Coordinates of C-alpha atoms in Angstrom, one line a residue:
Chain A
M1 CA -9.9 -1.6 -19.8
K2 CA -9.7 -5.3 -19.9
F3 CA -12.0 -7.3 -17.6
Y4 CA -9.4 -10.2 -17.0
R5 CA -6.7 -7.8 -16.1
I6 CA -9.0 -5.9 -13.5
M7 CA -10.0 -9.3 -12.2
A8 CA -6.4 -10.3 -12.1
I9 CA -5.5 -7.5 -9.9
S10 CA -8.4 -7.9 -7.7
R11 CA -7.8 -11.4 -7.3
R12 CA -4.3 -11.1 -6.7
V13 CA -5.0 -8.2 -3.8
F14 CA -7.4 -10.7 -2.3
R15 CA -5.0 -13.6 -2.1
D16 CA -2.3 -10.9 -0.8
V17 CA -4.7 -10.6 2.2
A18 CA -5.9 -14.0 2.4
N19 CA -2.4 -15.4 2.6
D20 CA -1.5 -13.6 5.9
K21 CA -3.8 -15.1 8.3
R22 CA -3.2 -12.4 10.7
S23 CA -4.2 -9.7 8.1
L24 CA -7.3 -11.4 7.4
A25 CA -8.1 -11.9 11.2
M26 CA -7.7 -8.3 11.5
L27 CA -9.9 -7.2 8.7
F28 CA -12.6 -8.9 10.4
L29 CA -11.9 -8.7 14.1
A30 CA -10.9 -4.9 14.4
P31 CA -14.2 -3.6 12.9
I32 CA -16.1 -5.9 15.6
F33 CA -13.6 -4.6 18.2
A34 CA -14.1 -1.2 17.3
M35 CA -18.1 -1.4 17.1
C36 CA -18.2 -3.0 20.8
V37 CA -15.7 -0.3 22.0
F38 CA -18.0 2.6 20.5
G39 CA -21.3 0.7 21.7
V40 CA -20.2 0.0 25.1
A41 CA -18.7 3.7 25.3
F42 CA -21.9 5.4 24.3
S43 CA -24.4 3.4 25.8
G44 CA -22.8 4.0 29.6
D45 CA -24.6 6.2 32.0
V46 CA -22.7 7.5 34.9
E47 CA -22.8 5.2 37.8
N48 CA -21.5 4.8 41.3
V49 CA -20.5 8.2 41.9
N50 CA -19.5 8.5 45.6
V51 CA -21.4 11.4 47.5
I52 CA -21.9 12.2 50.8
I53 CA -25.2 13.4 52.4
V54 CA -24.9 15.7 55.5
N55 CA -28.6 16.0 56.7
Q56 CA -28.8 18.6 59.0
D57 CA -32.6 19.3 58.4
Q58 CA -34.6 19.5 61.8
G59 CA -37.9 18.6 60.0
L60 CA -41.4 20.4 60.6
T61 CA -43.2 19.7 63.6
S62 CA -46.7 19.8 63.0
P63 CA -49.2 21.5 65.7
L64 CA -50.9 18.0 65.8
G65 CA -47.5 16.3 67.0
G66 CA -45.3 14.3 64.8
T67 CA -42.3 15.5 62.9
T68 CA -41.9 15.4 59.1
Y69 CA -38.6 15.2 57.3
L70 CA -38.9 16.4 53.7
S71 CA -35.0 15.6 53.3
T72 CA -35.5 12.1 54.1
E73 CA -38.1 11.2 51.6
I74 CA -35.7 13.1 49.0
I75 CA -32.7 11.1 50.0
N76 CA -34.9 8.0 49.7
N77 CA -35.7 9.2 46.4
L78 CA -32.2 9.6 44.9
N79 CA -31.1 6.9 42.6
T80 CA -28.8 4.6 43.9
T81 CA -27.4 3.4 40.7
T82 CA -26.0 6.6 39.9
L83 CA -24.9 7.6 43.3
N84 CA -23.2 5.7 46.1
I85 CA -24.4 7.2 49.1
Q86 CA -22.8 7.8 52.4
N87 CA -24.1 9.6 55.1
M88 CA -22.2 11.7 57.4
T89 CA -23.0 14.2 60.2
N90 CA -19.7 16.2 60.3
L91 CA -19.6 18.7 57.6
D92 CA -16.2 19.6 57.7
E93 CA -15.2 15.8 57.4
A94 CA -17.2 15.3 54.5
R95 CA -15.8 18.3 52.7
L96 CA -12.2 17.0 53.4
K97 CA -13.3 13.5 51.5
V98 CA -14.3 15.7 48.5
E99 CA -11.2 17.7 48.7
N100 CA -9.1 14.2 49.1
G101 CA -11.1 12.9 46.1
Q102 CA -12.6 10.0 47.9
S103 CA -15.9 11.5 47.1
S104 CA -17.3 13.8 44.2
A105 CA -19.6 16.0 46.3
V106 CA -21.3 16.5 49.7
I107 CA -25.1 17.1 49.4
I108 CA -26.1 19.3 52.3
F109 CA -29.7 19.7 53.7
P110 CA -29.7 22.6 56.1
E111 CA -31.3 22.7 59.5
D112 CA -34.5 24.4 58.4
F113 CA -34.9 22.8 55.0
S114 CA -38.4 21.2 55.6
K115 CA -39.7 24.2 57.5
N116 CA -38.8 26.5 54.7
A117 CA -40.1 24.1 52.2
F118 CA -43.7 23.7 53.5
L119 CA -43.9 27.3 54.5
K120 CA -43.3 28.4 50.8
S121 CA -45.6 25.8 49.7
Q122 CA -48.4 27.2 52.0
N123 CA -47.7 30.8 51.2
Q124 CA -46.4 31.7 47.9
S125 CA -45.1 35.1 48.9
Y126 CA -42.7 33.4 51.4
P127 CA -39.2 33.7 50.3
L128 CA -37.4 30.7 48.6
N129 CA -35.3 29.6 51.3
A130 CA -35.4 25.9 51.0
E131 CA -32.4 24.9 49.4
I132 CA -30.0 21.7 48.9
I133 CA -26.5 22.8 48.7
I134 CA -24.1 20.8 46.4
E135 CA -20.4 21.3 47.3
G136 CA -18.7 19.2 44.7
D137 CA -15.9 18.4 42.6
D138 CA -17.3 20.0 39.4
S139 CA -14.0 19.4 37.2
I140 CA -15.7 16.5 35.6
T141 CA -18.8 18.0 34.1
N142 CA -20.5 14.5 33.3
I143 CA -20.4 13.6 37.0
K144 CA -21.4 16.9 38.5
N145 CA -24.2 16.8 35.7
A146 CA -25.1 13.2 37.0
I147 CA -25.3 14.2 40.5
L148 CA -27.4 17.4 39.7
K149 CA -29.6 15.3 37.7
S150 CA -30.2 12.9 40.4
V151 CA -31.0 15.4 42.9
N152 CA -33.4 17.4 40.8
Q153 CA -35.3 14.1 40.1
A154 CA -35.6 12.9 43.7
I155 CA -37.0 16.7 44.7
S156 CA -39.4 16.1 41.8
D157 CA -40.4 12.6 42.7
T158 CA -40.8 13.5 46.5
L159 CA -43.2 16.3 45.6
T160 CA -45.2 14.5 43.3
E161 CA -45.8 11.7 45.9
N162 CA -46.5 14.1 48.4
G163 CA -48.9 16.4 46.2
I164 CA -47.2 19.5 47.1
T165 CA -45.7 22.0 45.1
P166 CA -42.9 23.7 47.0
A167 CA -39.8 25.4 45.2
I168 CA -36.7 23.9 46.3
K169 CA -33.6 25.4 45.0
V170 CA -30.3 23.6 44.5
T171 CA -27.3 25.7 45.0
S172 CA -24.3 24.6 43.6
D173 CA -21.1 25.7 45.5
P174 CA -18.1 23.9 44.1
I175 CA -15.0 22.7 45.9
Y176 CA -13.1 22.0 42.6
G177 CA -13.7 23.3 39.2
K178 CA -15.7 26.3 39.6
D179 CA -17.0 27.4 36.1
A180 CA -15.2 24.2 34.5
E181 CA -16.6 23.2 31.1
F182 CA -16.2 20.3 28.9
I183 CA -13.1 21.7 27.4
D184 CA -11.5 22.0 30.7
F185 CA -12.4 18.4 31.6
F186 CA -11.2 17.4 28.1
V187 CA -7.9 19.1 27.6
P188 CA -5.7 17.2 30.3
G189 CA -7.2 13.9 29.3
I190 CA -6.3 14.7 25.5
L191 CA -2.7 15.6 26.6
A192 CA -2.1 12.2 28.0
F193 CA -3.9 10.2 25.2
V194 CA -1.9 12.2 22.6
V195 CA 1.4 11.3 24.3
Y196 CA 0.4 7.7 24.6
L197 CA -0.9 7.5 21.1
L198 CA 2.0 9.2 19.4
T199 CA 4.8 7.5 21.6
T200 CA 3.5 3.8 21.2
I201 CA 3.0 4.0 17.6
L202 CA 6.1 5.9 16.6
T203 CA 8.4 3.5 18.6
L204 CA 6.4 0.6 17.1
I205 CA 7.0 1.8 13.6
T206 CA 10.7 3.0 14.3
F207 CA 11.6 -0.3 16.1
V208 CA 10.1 -2.4 13.3
G209 CA 12.5 -0.4 11.1
E210 CA 15.4 -1.2 13.4
R211 CA 14.8 -4.8 13.1
S212 CA 14.1 -5.0 9.4
N213 CA 17.0 -2.8 8.6
G214 CA 19.7 -4.6 10.5
T215 CA 20.2 -1.9 12.6
L216 CA 19.3 -3.4 15.9
E217 CA 21.3 -6.4 15.0
R218 CA 24.7 -4.4 14.2
V219 CA 24.0 -2.3 17.4
L220 CA 23.3 -5.6 19.5
A221 CA 26.7 -7.1 18.0
S222 CA 28.6 -4.0 19.2
P223 CA 29.1 -3.5 23.1
V224 CA 25.7 -2.0 23.6
T225 CA 23.3 -3.9 25.7
E226 CA 19.5 -4.4 25.3
G227 CA 18.9 -2.4 28.6
E228 CA 20.9 0.4 27.0
V229 CA 19.0 0.6 23.8
V230 CA 15.6 0.6 25.7
T231 CA 16.9 3.3 28.0
G232 CA 18.2 5.3 25.0
Y233 CA 14.8 5.3 23.6
A234 CA 13.0 6.0 26.8
I235 CA 15.1 9.0 27.4
T236 CA 14.4 10.4 23.7
F237 CA 10.6 9.7 23.8
S238 CA 9.9 10.9 27.4
T239 CA 11.7 14.6 26.3
F240 CA 9.4 14.3 23.1
G241 CA 6.4 13.6 25.3
V242 CA 7.1 16.4 27.5
L243 CA 7.5 19.0 24.6
Q244 CA 4.3 17.6 22.8
V245 CA 2.4 18.3 26.2
A246 CA 4.3 21.8 26.6
L247 CA 3.0 22.7 23.0
L248 CA -0.5 21.5 23.5
M249 CA -0.8 23.2 26.6
I250 CA 0.2 26.6 25.0
I251 CA -2.3 26.2 22.5
A252 CA -5.0 25.0 25.0
I253 CA -4.5 28.1 27.5
M254 CA -4.1 30.5 24.5
V255 CA -6.7 29.4 22.2
F256 CA -9.2 27.5 24.2
N257 CA -8.5 29.4 27.4
I258 CA -8.6 26.4 29.5
M259 CA -8.4 26.3 33.4
V260 CA -5.2 25.5 34.9
V261 CA -5.0 25.8 38.9
G262 CA -2.3 23.7 39.7
N263 CA 1.6 23.3 38.9
V264 CA 1.8 22.3 35.3
I265 CA 5.5 20.9 35.9
L266 CA 3.7 17.9 37.7
A267 CA 1.6 17.4 34.7
F268 CA 4.8 17.2 32.5
F269 CA 6.3 14.7 35.0
A270 CA 3.4 12.5 34.6
V271 CA 3.4 12.6 30.9
A272 CA 7.1 12.0 30.8
I273 CA 6.9 8.7 32.9
L274 CA 3.7 7.8 30.7
A275 CA 5.9 8.4 27.5
I276 CA 8.5 5.9 29.0
A277 CA 6.0 2.9 29.5
C278 CA 4.4 3.7 26.1
Q279 CA 7.9 3.7 24.3
A280 CA 8.8 0.2 26.1
L281 CA 5.3 -1.0 24.9
G282 CA 6.0 -0.2 21.4
I283 CA 9.3 -2.2 21.5
L284 CA 7.2 -5.0 23.1
L285 CA 4.8 -4.8 20.3
S286 CA 7.3 -4.4 17.5
S287 CA 8.5 -8.0 18.5
L288 CA 5.2 -9.2 17.1
A289 CA 5.4 -7.7 13.9
K290 CA 7.9 -8.5 11.0
R291 CA 6.9 -5.9 8.7
P292 CA 5.7 -2.3 9.0
E293 CA 2.1 -3.4 7.7
Q294 CA 1.8 -5.7 10.3
A295 CA 2.6 -3.1 12.7
I296 CA 0.0 -0.9 11.5
Q297 CA -2.7 -3.8 12.1
F298 CA -2.0 -3.1 15.8
F299 CA -3.2 0.3 15.7
P300 CA -6.9 -0.3 16.5
F301 CA -6.0 -2.5 19.2
V302 CA -3.7 0.4 20.7
I303 CA -6.2 3.0 20.2
L304 CA -9.5 2.1 21.1
P305 CA -9.3 0.2 24.4
V306 CA -7.5 3.4 25.8
F307 CA -10.2 5.4 23.9
L308 CA -12.8 3.9 26.0
L309 CA -11.2 2.9 29.3
S310 CA -8.7 5.7 30.2
G311 CA -11.2 8.4 31.0
V312 CA -10.4 10.6 28.3
F313 CA -13.9 11.3 26.9
W314 CA -15.8 9.8 29.5
P315 CA -15.0 9.7 33.3
V316 CA -14.3 6.2 34.3
Q317 CA -17.5 6.3 36.3
A318 CA -19.4 6.4 33.1
I319 CA -18.2 3.3 31.7
P320 CA -19.8 -0.1 32.4
Y321 CA -19.1 -1.3 36.0
W322 CA -17.8 -4.7 34.7
L323 CA -15.4 -2.9 32.6
R324 CA -13.9 -0.5 34.9
P325 CA -11.3 -2.8 36.4
F326 CA -9.6 -2.8 32.8
S327 CA -9.4 0.9 33.2
Y328 CA -6.6 0.3 35.7
I329 CA -4.5 -1.8 33.5
V330 CA -4.0 0.7 31.0
P331 CA -1.2 3.2 32.0
P332 CA -3.1 6.5 30.3
T333 CA -5.8 6.3 32.9
Y334 CA -3.4 7.3 35.6
A335 CA -1.5 10.1 33.4
V336 CA -5.1 11.4 32.6
D337 CA -6.3 11.3 36.1
A338 CA -2.8 13.1 37.4
C339 CA -3.0 15.7 34.5
R340 CA -6.7 16.7 35.6
A341 CA -6.1 16.6 39.2
V342 CA -3.1 18.9 38.8
M343 CA -4.8 21.3 36.2
L344 CA -8.1 21.5 37.5
K345 CA -7.8 20.9 41.2
G346 CA -4.5 22.2 41.8
W347 CA -3.4 19.0 43.4
G348 CA 0.4 18.6 44.1
L349 CA 2.6 15.8 44.9
D350 CA 1.1 14.7 48.1
K351 CA -2.0 13.7 46.4
I352 CA -1.1 12.6 42.8
W353 CA 1.6 10.4 43.9
P354 CA -0.4 7.1 43.8
D355 CA -1.0 8.1 40.1
L356 CA 2.7 8.8 39.6
L357 CA 3.3 5.4 41.1
A358 CA 1.4 3.4 39.1
L359 CA 2.7 4.9 36.1
L360 CA 6.4 4.3 37.3
I361 CA 5.4 0.6 38.0
F362 CA 4.1 0.2 34.5
A363 CA 6.9 2.1 33.1
L364 CA 9.5 -0.5 34.9
F365 CA 7.3 -3.5 34.0
F366 CA 7.2 -2.5 30.3
L367 CA 11.1 -1.4 30.4
F368 CA 11.9 -4.9 31.9
L369 CA 9.6 -6.7 29.3
A370 CA 11.1 -4.8 26.3
V371 CA 14.5 -5.9 27.6
W372 CA 13.3 -9.6 28.0
T373 CA 11.9 -9.5 24.4
L374 CA 15.2 -8.2 22.9
K375 CA 17.1 -11.0 25.1
R376 CA 14.6 -13.6 24.0
G377 CA 15.2 -12.4 20.5
K378 CA 18.6 -14.2 20.7
K379 CA 17.2 -17.3 21.1
Chain B
M1 CA 51.4 -21.7 20.0
T2 CA 48.1 -22.4 21.4
L3 CA 45.0 -23.0 19.3
E4 CA 43.4 -19.9 20.7
N5 CA 46.7 -17.8 19.4
E6 CA 46.6 -19.2 16.0
Y7 CA 42.7 -19.0 15.3
A8 CA 40.5 -16.2 15.4
I9 CA 37.4 -18.4 15.2
L10 CA 37.1 -22.0 16.3
T11 CA 33.8 -23.9 16.9
N12 CA 33.1 -27.0 18.3
H13 CA 29.9 -28.8 17.4
L14 CA 28.0 -25.7 16.8
T15 CA 24.4 -26.2 16.3
K16 CA 21.2 -24.0 15.9
K17 CA 18.0 -24.9 15.8
F18 CA 14.7 -22.9 15.3
K19 CA 12.1 -25.4 16.4
D20 CA 12.1 -28.4 14.1
F21 CA 14.7 -26.8 11.6
I22 CA 18.0 -27.3 12.1
A23 CA 20.1 -24.3 10.6
V24 CA 23.7 -24.9 11.7
N25 CA 24.5 -28.6 12.2
D26 CA 27.2 -29.9 14.1
L27 CA 29.6 -27.3 12.7
D28 CA 33.4 -27.5 13.4
L29 CA 35.1 -24.4 11.9
K30 CA 38.6 -23.0 12.2
V31 CA 39.3 -19.6 10.9
K32 CA 43.1 -18.5 11.2
K33 CA 43.9 -15.1 12.5
G34 CA 44.8 -12.9 9.5
E35 CA 43.1 -14.8 6.7
I36 CA 39.7 -14.3 4.7
Y37 CA 37.6 -17.1 5.1
G38 CA 34.8 -17.4 2.8
L39 CA 31.4 -19.4 3.8
L40 CA 29.8 -20.5 0.5
G41 CA 26.7 -22.1 -0.2
P42 CA 23.2 -21.5 -1.6
N43 CA 20.6 -19.1 0.1
G44 CA 19.1 -20.5 3.3
A45 CA 22.3 -23.0 3.7
G46 CA 22.9 -21.4 7.5
K47 CA 25.5 -19.1 6.6
T48 CA 24.1 -15.9 8.2
T49 CA 23.0 -18.1 11.2
I50 CA 26.8 -19.1 11.8
I51 CA 27.9 -15.5 11.5
K52 CA 25.0 -14.3 14.0
M53 CA 26.2 -16.7 16.5
L54 CA 29.6 -15.8 16.2
A55 CA 28.7 -12.2 16.6
S56 CA 26.7 -13.2 19.4
I57 CA 23.4 -11.8 18.0
R58 CA 22.0 -15.2 18.3
N59 CA 22.8 -18.0 21.0
P60 CA 23.5 -21.5 19.8
T61 CA 21.2 -24.4 20.8
K62 CA 24.2 -26.8 21.3
G63 CA 28.0 -26.8 20.9
K64 CA 30.7 -24.2 21.7
A65 CA 32.4 -21.6 19.9
S66 CA 35.5 -19.0 20.9
V67 CA 35.9 -16.0 19.2
L68 CA 39.1 -14.3 19.6
G69 CA 40.0 -16.6 22.5
E70 CA 36.9 -16.1 24.2
E71 CA 33.7 -18.1 24.7
I72 CA 30.7 -16.7 23.0
P73 CA 28.1 -15.7 23.8
D74 CA 29.5 -14.7 27.3
G75 CA 32.8 -13.4 26.0
N76 CA 33.7 -9.7 26.0
I77 CA 34.7 -9.4 22.3
A78 CA 31.9 -6.9 20.9
S79 CA 34.6 -4.0 20.9
K80 CA 36.9 -6.1 18.9
I81 CA 34.5 -7.4 16.2
G82 CA 32.9 -5.5 13.2
Y83 CA 29.6 -6.9 11.9
M84 CA 28.0 -6.0 8.8
P85 CA 24.4 -7.2 8.3
Q86 CA 22.8 -8.3 5.0
E87 CA 20.3 -5.6 5.2
T88 CA 22.9 -2.7 5.4
G89 CA 22.2 -2.1 9.1
I90 CA 22.5 1.7 8.5
Y91 CA 20.0 4.4 9.6
L92 CA 18.2 5.7 6.4
G93 CA 17.0 8.7 8.1
L94 CA 20.3 9.9 9.0
T95 CA 23.1 11.4 7.0
V96 CA 26.1 9.4 6.2
D97 CA 28.1 11.5 8.7
Q98 CA 25.3 11.2 11.5
N99 CA 25.5 7.3 10.8
M100 CA 29.2 7.0 11.3
K101 CA 29.3 9.3 14.1
F102 CA 26.5 6.9 15.8
Y103 CA 28.6 3.8 15.3
G104 CA 31.9 5.6 16.5
R105 CA 30.1 6.7 19.6
I106 CA 28.8 3.3 20.7
F107 CA 32.3 2.2 20.4
N108 CA 33.5 5.0 22.9
L109 CA 35.5 6.6 20.5
K110 CA 36.7 10.2 21.2
R111 CA 35.1 12.9 18.9
E112 CA 38.4 13.7 17.3
E113 CA 39.2 10.0 16.6
I114 CA 35.7 9.6 15.0
E115 CA 36.5 12.6 12.7
K116 CA 39.7 11.1 11.7
R117 CA 38.6 7.6 11.1
E118 CA 35.6 9.1 9.4
D119 CA 37.7 11.1 6.8
E120 CA 39.8 8.0 6.0
L121 CA 37.1 5.7 5.8
L122 CA 34.8 7.7 3.6
K123 CA 38.1 8.3 1.3
F124 CA 38.7 4.6 1.3
V125 CA 35.1 3.8 0.2
D126 CA 34.9 6.9 -2.2
L127 CA 32.3 8.8 -0.5
E128 CA 33.7 12.0 0.9
D129 CA 31.6 14.2 -1.5
W130 CA 28.4 12.3 0.2
K131 CA 29.3 12.9 3.8
Y132 CA 26.4 15.3 4.8
E133 CA 23.9 13.5 2.2
M134 CA 20.8 11.6 3.7
V135 CA 21.3 7.9 3.6
E136 CA 18.0 7.3 1.8
N137 CA 18.9 9.3 -1.2
L138 CA 22.1 7.3 -1.8
S139 CA 21.9 4.6 -4.4
G140 CA 22.0 0.7 -3.2
G141 CA 25.8 0.2 -3.9
M142 CA 26.4 3.6 -1.8
K143 CA 24.6 2.4 0.9
H144 CA 26.6 -0.8 0.8
R145 CA 29.7 1.2 1.1
V146 CA 28.5 3.3 3.9
S147 CA 27.5 0.3 5.8
L148 CA 31.3 -1.1 5.2
A149 CA 32.6 2.2 6.5
C150 CA 30.5 1.9 9.6
T151 CA 31.8 -1.5 10.3
L152 CA 35.1 -0.5 10.2
I153 CA 35.1 2.8 12.1
H154 CA 36.3 1.2 15.5
Q155 CA 39.2 -0.7 13.5
P156 CA 37.9 -4.3 14.5
E157 CA 40.2 -7.2 14.5
L158 CA 37.7 -9.6 13.2
L159 CA 35.0 -8.7 10.6
F160 CA 31.8 -10.6 10.0
L161 CA 30.6 -9.7 6.7
D162 CA 27.3 -11.1 5.7
E163 CA 26.7 -11.0 1.7
P164 CA 28.4 -7.6 1.5
T165 CA 28.2 -7.9 -2.1
V166 CA 24.6 -8.8 -2.8
G167 CA 23.0 -6.3 -5.2
V168 CA 26.4 -4.6 -5.8
D169 CA 27.5 -4.4 -9.3
P170 CA 30.6 -5.9 -10.6
E171 CA 32.9 -2.9 -10.7
L172 CA 32.1 -2.2 -7.2
R173 CA 32.4 -5.8 -6.1
E174 CA 35.9 -5.9 -7.4
S175 CA 36.7 -2.6 -5.5
F176 CA 35.2 -4.2 -2.1
W177 CA 37.5 -7.3 -2.7
K178 CA 40.5 -4.5 -3.1
Y179 CA 39.2 -3.2 0.2
F180 CA 39.0 -6.5 2.0
Q181 CA 42.7 -7.4 0.9
Q182 CA 43.9 -4.2 2.4
L183 CA 42.3 -4.8 5.5
K184 CA 43.8 -8.5 5.7
E185 CA 47.3 -6.7 5.1
N186 CA 46.7 -4.5 8.2
G187 CA 46.0 -7.4 10.0
A188 CA 42.3 -8.1 10.3
T189 CA 40.6 -11.4 10.0
I190 CA 37.6 -11.6 7.8
L191 CA 34.8 -14.1 7.6
I192 CA 32.5 -13.3 4.8
T193 CA 29.6 -15.3 3.5
T194 CA 28.5 -15.2 -0.2
H195 CA 26.6 -17.2 -2.7
Y196 CA 28.5 -15.7 -5.7
M197 CA 30.9 -18.7 -6.4
D198 CA 33.1 -16.7 -8.5
E199 CA 34.0 -14.0 -6.2
A200 CA 35.0 -16.6 -3.7
R201 CA 38.4 -17.2 -5.3
H202 CA 39.5 -13.9 -3.6
C203 CA 39.0 -16.0 -0.4
D204 CA 42.5 -17.7 1.4
R205 CA 40.2 -20.4 2.2
I206 CA 36.6 -21.6 1.5
G207 CA 34.1 -23.6 3.3
F208 CA 31.3 -25.1 1.4
I209 CA 28.1 -25.1 3.6
Q210 CA 24.7 -26.8 2.6
R211 CA 22.0 -27.5 4.9
G212 CA 23.8 -26.1 7.9
K213 CA 26.8 -28.5 7.5
L214 CA 30.4 -27.9 6.5
I215 CA 30.6 -30.3 3.2
A216 CA 34.3 -29.2 2.1
E217 CA 36.9 -26.7 3.0
D218 CA 39.9 -25.8 1.5
T219 CA 42.0 -23.0 -0.8
P220 CA 40.3 -22.0 -3.9
A221 CA 42.9 -23.8 -5.7
N222 CA 42.7 -27.2 -3.8
L223 CA 38.9 -27.4 -4.0
L224 CA 39.3 -26.7 -7.8
K225 CA 42.2 -29.5 -8.0
N226 CA 40.2 -32.1 -5.7
S227 CA 37.1 -31.9 -7.3
G228 CA 38.7 -31.8 -11.1
K229 CA 36.6 -29.0 -12.2
D230 CA 36.9 -25.5 -13.8
S231 CA 34.8 -23.5 -11.4
L232 CA 34.1 -23.2 -7.9
E233 CA 30.5 -23.3 -8.8
D234 CA 30.7 -26.8 -10.4
A235 CA 33.0 -27.8 -7.6
F236 CA 30.4 -26.8 -5.1
L237 CA 27.9 -28.9 -6.9
L238 CA 30.0 -31.8 -7.1
F239 CA 30.5 -31.9 -3.2
S240 CA 27.1 -31.2 -2.7
R241 CA 25.6 -34.1 -4.6
K242 CA 28.3 -36.2 -2.9
E243 CA 27.0 -35.2 0.4
D244 CA 23.3 -36.1 -0.7
K245 CA 24.5 -39.3 -1.9
D246 CA 26.1 -40.1 1.4
L247 CA 23.0 -38.9 3.4
K248 CA 21.0 -41.3 1.4
E249 CA 23.1 -44.1 1.9
V250 CA 23.0 -43.5 5.5
M251 CA 19.2 -43.1 5.6
A252 CA 19.1 -46.6 3.6

């Protein structure tokens, strides 16, 4: 070993990176970006969960006159950062909102809630009848837990303020996702995420190859049009996307025993459109890279924002409020949402069409841009 | 006979700029039908850009060109031309057979026709035994031969061959020129670029290209005669220096 040779190699590698301004920028920007993404992702609490309160509590009228409503006090103590509270009187309408996905849960205070609570606090032998019923969408465990935690905290705060110790039970009667665990929430998201990731990266690398091998030019010198190239890629990658998802779903069902209550064909459909959008995105990105090494530098920027924003690992409600609009500009968000709705809630086309429409718009937009960049390459 | 009938390629003040860099400068090129025309010049002279414009892969910045009687880039000539890019332009992850079938399909050839052409061409480039081999396993020279076979699959009238002999050993280079002569005899027009001056003697006519301009053009024999030199390389250097001198005078 000779020091001068080691140093020559070290210096050469250093110069190689330093000569490529973009490599240099990526070397320092990517870690900052990664740290910020993970920092933001893990620091977020679930916030702004839409819940509906149906308060049927008649209160407790004391012999001296005057009625006390324990329910109102609990409601006042609910954390309004976590929960976005709407009050309704009609229980059926409230349930419908949860079924339609406009709200995450209905929190019901039954008629004799206050009465049962006070009776129990005065006489320990009285049965535990005071209950708060949560009828919610339990398919997203983080949100279910956040609602439960808020309600329990409000109960405990109220009781401390009043200096009484009645037991109040919180009963959960899920509208969706009964017995759902984190894995059930996680798997549909992962399906969409995997397809996004592999399709985008595979097209990016393949297309950089097409550009540098001269195959793209040879094809474009033939009667083949730019639109035909992009559409041909779209057909292949959407087929791959569906096959990937089918395979993953089989494993998820057989090995992890995940919950599937809906028609998986719809989930395949969502993922196929996502794959079309992603391959077009890959072609778009390929126009920015001259060499495969440069394409690899895009990976952190392809992976991390979607990791954070699309709701795969955390529901969108768990990311900071100011970041949420960005969730809706990454296509996988809609595919994650659609897969979850189909698999965990059994939703049909009538309810997931907005997700599919959004995916379709993204797909068409990216396809158009991909064709445009190919045409612009002639300039 | 009109010009369009006589010439396969006619350009008129054809110019291509990349930002401030002029790659092709005011080019007037005439290539007769059925001839082998060689564009000769150093690397970076603009030869590839000329071919790419004529093959409708790049749009000209200024000027006009007609290829096989049609204006480019709007003309409908794609099915009549064959373009062989410098970078071979074949799929490394496919077999020789799969590459040829793909290029046959995009020209809308029928299955039987592709099979027939494929057998002819593989015989022509001497790769019959390698039909089902992955291209990535072939040597550099073999890849060039596959590339040429793919270019010829649809029997193009006009061939654009961009440095087809770069990295090809002398023996293979000779056989390539034999192929080109055969193609010419079958009626094809060939526009070929090269920076190997010695092999340019196989061309019917040669255009010397420097800094995007056509600085001299004639048959190889006439170029040698007019320059009073023994080799095309020396002839090129002479014309190139003359061009530099003219440029300096104009600038002064």
